[in-house]
Short mmCIF file of C-alpha atoms in Angstrom, two decimals:
data_model
loop_
_atom_site.label_atom_id
_atom_site.label_comp_id
_atom_site.label_asym_id
_atom_site.label_seq_id
_atom_site.Cartn_x
_atom_site.Cartn_y
_atom_site.Cartn_z
CA ARG A 580 -20.02 -15.79 5.38
CA LYS A 581 -20.96 -12.11 5.97
CA GLU A 582 -24.81 -10.69 5.48
CA VAL A 583 -23.53 -7.91 3.47
CA GLU A 584 -20.08 -8.16 1.47
CA GLN A 585 -18.82 -5.66 -0.64
CA ASP A 586 -15.26 -5.25 -2.95
CA PRO A 587 -13.37 -2.89 -0.61
CA GLY A 588 -11.85 -1.36 -3.62
CA PRO A 589 -10.27 1.42 -4.05
CA PHE A 590 -11.83 1.91 -7.49
CA ASN A 591 -9.70 4.45 -9.35
CA VAL A 592 -11.89 5.95 -11.72
CA PRO A 593 -10.60 9.20 -14.29
CA GLU A 594 -13.11 12.07 -13.92
CA GLY A 595 -15.60 11.59 -16.46
CA ALA A 596 -15.80 7.64 -16.60
CA THR A 597 -18.22 5.30 -15.49
CA VAL A 598 -17.53 2.94 -12.59
CA ALA A 599 -19.45 0.29 -10.85
CA PHE A 600 -19.37 -2.09 -8.08
CA ASN A 601 -21.50 -4.88 -6.50
CA CYS A 602 -22.59 -5.75 -3.24
CA THR A 603 -23.57 -9.59 -2.20
CA TYR A 604 -26.66 -10.37 0.32
CA SER A 605 -27.15 -13.47 2.21
CA ASN A 606 -30.56 -13.39 2.88
CA SER A 607 -32.95 -14.11 0.07
CA ALA A 608 -35.96 -12.68 1.65
CA SER A 609 -34.58 -9.14 1.88
CA GLN A 610 -36.90 -6.66 0.09
CA SER A 611 -35.15 -3.46 0.57
CA PHE A 612 -31.98 -2.25 -0.18
CA PHE A 613 -30.17 1.21 0.19
CA TRP A 614 -27.04 2.74 -0.58
CA TYR A 615 -25.29 5.14 1.43
CA ARG A 616 -22.20 7.35 0.76
CA GLN A 617 -19.83 8.13 3.68
CA ASP A 618 -16.73 10.77 3.18
CA CYS A 619 -13.59 10.03 5.08
CA ARG A 620 -14.34 10.91 8.96
CA LYS A 621 -17.98 11.69 8.26
CA GLU A 622 -21.55 10.44 8.69
CA PRO A 623 -23.00 8.08 6.31
CA LYS A 624 -25.49 9.85 4.00
CA LEU A 625 -28.53 7.97 2.32
CA LEU A 626 -27.61 7.93 -1.30
CA MET A 627 -30.10 5.77 -2.99
CA SER A 628 -33.07 3.20 -1.99
CA VAL A 629 -33.83 0.01 -4.36
CA TYR A 630 -37.23 -1.42 -3.37
CA SER A 631 -37.72 -3.42 -7.06
CA SER A 632 -35.51 -4.07 -9.83
CA GLY A 633 -33.54 -0.68 -9.73
CA ASN A 634 -33.62 3.03 -9.27
CA GLU A 635 -32.00 5.84 -10.83
CA ASP A 636 -31.24 9.05 -9.55
CA GLY A 637 -29.24 11.54 -12.20
CA ARG A 638 -25.66 9.90 -12.82
CA PHE A 639 -26.22 6.99 -10.25
CA THR A 640 -28.17 3.89 -11.24
CA ALA A 641 -28.71 1.06 -8.79
CA GLN A 642 -29.81 -2.48 -9.88
CA LEU A 643 -30.99 -5.44 -7.99
CA ASN A 644 -30.46 -8.85 -8.99
CA ARG A 645 -32.79 -10.94 -6.73
CA ALA A 646 -31.95 -14.41 -8.26
CA SER A 647 -27.94 -13.94 -7.84
CA GLN A 648 -28.68 -11.62 -4.67
CA TYR A 649 -26.43 -8.83 -5.34
CA ILE A 650 -27.26 -5.27 -6.00
CA SER A 651 -25.06 -2.90 -7.92
CA LEU A 652 -24.26 0.76 -7.99
CA LEU A 653 -23.06 2.47 -11.18
CA ILE A 654 -21.81 6.27 -11.22
CA ARG A 655 -21.87 7.98 -14.99
CA ASP A 656 -19.73 10.64 -15.66
CA SER A 657 -17.59 10.61 -12.27
CA LYS A 658 -17.02 13.77 -10.70
CA LEU A 659 -14.13 14.82 -8.16
CA SER A 660 -16.91 15.29 -5.41
CA ASP A 661 -17.97 11.71 -5.97
CA SER A 662 -14.67 10.23 -4.27
CA ALA A 663 -16.04 8.52 -1.09
CA THR A 664 -16.87 5.02 0.23
CA TYR A 665 -19.96 3.94 -0.77
CA LEU A 666 -21.82 1.53 1.77
CA CYS A 667 -24.42 -1.19 0.81
CA VAL A 668 -26.99 -1.22 3.42
CA VAL A 669 -29.73 -4.07 3.88
CA PRO A 670 -32.34 -3.90 6.73
CA PHE A 671 -31.64 -6.45 9.89
CA THR A 672 -34.63 -8.34 9.02
CA PRO A 673 -36.46 -9.15 5.66
CA THR A 674 -39.88 -7.20 6.80
CA ASP A 675 -37.90 -4.79 9.03
CA SER A 676 -39.99 -1.35 8.55
CA TRP A 677 -38.04 0.17 11.51
CA GLY A 678 -34.74 0.99 10.09
CA LYS A 679 -32.49 -1.40 11.79
CA LEU A 680 -29.82 -1.72 9.39
CA GLN A 681 -27.18 -3.95 8.33
CA PHE A 682 -24.16 -2.10 6.42
CA GLY A 683 -21.40 -3.68 4.28
CA ALA A 684 -17.84 -2.43 4.98
CA GLY A 685 -18.02 -0.23 2.07
CA THR A 686 -16.22 0.23 -1.61
CA GLN A 687 -13.80 3.11 -1.82
CA VAL A 688 -14.09 5.16 -5.21
CA VAL A 689 -11.16 7.75 -6.09
CA VAL A 690 -11.97 9.96 -8.86
CA THR A 691 -8.97 11.06 -10.47
CA PRO A 692 -8.44 14.41 -12.42
CA GLU B 1346 -26.87 19.31 8.21
CA THR B 1347 -29.05 16.62 9.37
CA GLY B 1348 -30.04 18.31 12.91
CA VAL B 1349 -29.00 15.39 14.45
CA THR B 1350 -26.07 16.27 17.28
CA GLN B 1351 -23.61 14.19 19.39
CA SER B 1352 -21.46 14.88 22.29
CA PRO B 1353 -18.83 14.76 22.82
CA THR B 1354 -16.90 14.88 19.42
CA HIS B 1355 -13.79 12.83 20.77
CA LEU B 1356 -13.27 11.17 23.79
CA ILE B 1357 -10.15 9.14 25.43
CA LYS B 1358 -11.13 6.68 27.98
CA THR B 1359 -8.71 4.12 29.94
CA ARG B 1360 -9.68 0.38 29.83
CA GLY B 1361 -12.29 -0.60 32.65
CA GLN B 1362 -13.41 2.68 32.51
CA GLN B 1363 -17.54 3.86 31.80
CA VAL B 1364 -18.88 6.35 29.20
CA THR B 1365 -21.85 8.10 28.30
CA LEU B 1366 -22.23 9.32 25.07
CA ARG B 1367 -25.42 11.81 23.91
CA CYS B 1368 -27.48 12.21 21.04
CA SER B 1369 -30.11 14.60 20.20
CA SER B 1370 -32.42 13.57 17.44
CA GLN B 1371 -33.60 15.61 14.42
CA SER B 1372 -36.96 17.40 15.33
CA GLY B 1373 -39.98 15.29 14.98
CA HIS B 1374 -37.94 12.00 14.67
CA ASN B 1375 -39.07 9.36 17.65
CA THR B 1376 -36.48 6.66 16.75
CA VAL B 1377 -32.90 6.41 17.50
CA SER B 1378 -30.48 4.08 16.80
CA TRP B 1379 -26.93 3.57 17.74
CA TYR B 1380 -24.11 1.89 15.66
CA GLN B 1381 -20.43 1.23 16.10
CA GLN B 1382 -18.06 1.77 13.25
CA ALA B 1383 -14.40 0.21 13.80
CA LEU B 1384 -11.93 1.74 11.64
CA GLY B 1385 -12.07 0.32 8.00
CA GLN B 1386 -15.49 -1.22 8.44
CA GLY B 1387 -19.19 -0.41 7.96
CA PRO B 1388 -21.38 0.87 10.86
CA GLN B 1389 -22.67 -2.20 12.98
CA PHE B 1390 -26.12 -1.91 14.70
CA ILE B 1391 -25.93 -1.73 18.37
CA PHE B 1392 -29.70 -0.93 19.52
CA GLN B 1393 -32.82 1.16 18.83
CA TYR B 1394 -34.90 3.34 21.04
CA TYR B 1395 -38.45 4.05 20.26
CA ARG B 1396 -40.96 5.88 22.70
CA GLU B 1397 -38.04 5.25 25.50
CA GLU B 1398 -38.06 1.46 24.99
CA GLU B 1399 -35.37 -0.64 23.22
CA ASN B 1400 -36.50 -1.82 20.01
CA GLY B 1401 -34.34 -4.24 18.62
CA ARG B 1402 -30.57 -4.92 19.51
CA GLY B 1403 -27.58 -6.22 17.53
CA ASN B 1404 -24.80 -8.61 18.37
CA PHE B 1405 -23.61 -6.31 21.36
CA PRO B 1406 -22.93 -7.59 25.03
CA PRO B 1407 -25.18 -5.88 27.99
CA ARG B 1408 -22.26 -3.62 29.32
CA PHE B 1409 -23.44 -1.70 26.17
CA SER B 1410 -27.01 -0.12 27.07
CA GLY B 1411 -28.80 2.87 26.33
CA LEU B 1412 -31.61 5.33 27.43
CA GLN B 1413 -34.06 7.49 25.54
CA PHE B 1414 -35.73 10.44 27.04
CA PRO B 1415 -39.33 12.06 26.59
CA ASN B 1416 -37.88 14.36 23.92
CA TYR B 1417 -36.32 11.90 21.96
CA SER B 1418 -32.53 12.08 22.71
CA SER B 1419 -30.79 9.36 23.76
CA GLU B 1420 -27.72 8.08 25.66
CA LEU B 1421 -25.51 5.18 24.89
CA ASN B 1422 -23.56 3.95 28.09
CA VAL B 1423 -20.79 1.44 27.51
CA ASN B 1424 -19.33 0.17 30.93
CA ALA B 1425 -15.89 -1.99 31.60
CA LEU B 1426 -14.52 -0.46 28.41
CA GLU B 1427 -12.04 -2.76 26.18
CA LEU B 1428 -10.00 -1.69 23.61
CA ASP B 1429 -11.94 -2.94 20.92
CA ASP B 1430 -14.25 -0.56 21.68
CA SER B 1431 -12.41 1.79 20.08
CA ALA B 1432 -14.24 3.29 17.52
CA LEU B 1433 -16.77 6.15 15.87
CA TYR B 1434 -20.36 5.76 17.27
CA LEU B 1435 -23.18 7.20 15.18
CA CYS B 1436 -26.44 7.91 16.39
CA ALA B 1437 -29.43 8.31 13.54
CA SER B 1438 -32.40 9.52 14.06
CA SER B 1439 -35.62 8.46 12.07
CA LEU B 1440 -39.62 8.45 11.99
CA ALA B 1441 -41.02 5.10 13.21
CA ASN B 1442 -41.71 2.89 10.25
CA SER B 1443 -39.39 4.65 7.88
CA TYR B 1444 -35.87 3.34 6.38
CA GLU B 1445 -34.74 7.00 6.38
CA GLN B 1446 -32.08 7.57 8.75
CA TYR B 1447 -30.18 10.80 9.66
CA PHE B 1448 -26.88 10.30 11.16
CA GLY B 1449 -25.09 12.38 13.36
CA PRO B 1450 -21.18 13.36 13.09
CA GLY B 1451 -20.44 10.79 15.41
CA THR B 1452 -18.60 10.78 18.92
CA ARG B 1453 -15.23 8.98 18.35
CA LEU B 1454 -14.00 6.92 21.19
CA THR B 1455 -10.38 5.88 21.87
CA VAL B 1456 -9.75 3.56 24.64
CA THR B 1457 -6.44 2.76 25.81
#
């Protein structure tokens, strides 16, 4: 089993709709989680950090379910510019504070007009 | 833009050759991490450098090696290139004790 698993998608979403997708992680001791966004052929960029039960930033909401070991990302009122691959990220070791990160393979979101 | 730069942008090498990739970290960042991203996959952690020493390594063979210089810039060296080494190589800089990493645009390596 991979350390971090994601549904690859693509999730095809009409503009203005809501989309949500999950990421499962294998290490129950993991304490911090991140969502990165990666545009085609570009570098990943930090979207959100999740340290407790969840986090909200504008149209983006991340939720953590420790019992089931998954993190979700919800995007409301989708914009065309939200089209990207969303990478779920967990530190290499649960107590690692030095940013050695494990990435999932990513979930592709395509927002259509 | 993050302020992290990488060179070269693209590179084509032949199997068995050696390659050196370079990264300049964002101003003030003393930690540099390297990742390999194969097509359709997420980035895979290669290793991290802090104060010119390796500070953690992922599941990569010893032919992947690195350096960090006093100005915090870094190099990734790969010896005896294999076809599977074809990937996007990403450098990320950060402050020590920070999860927030800033990625450079990457170097796309093709091994033929």
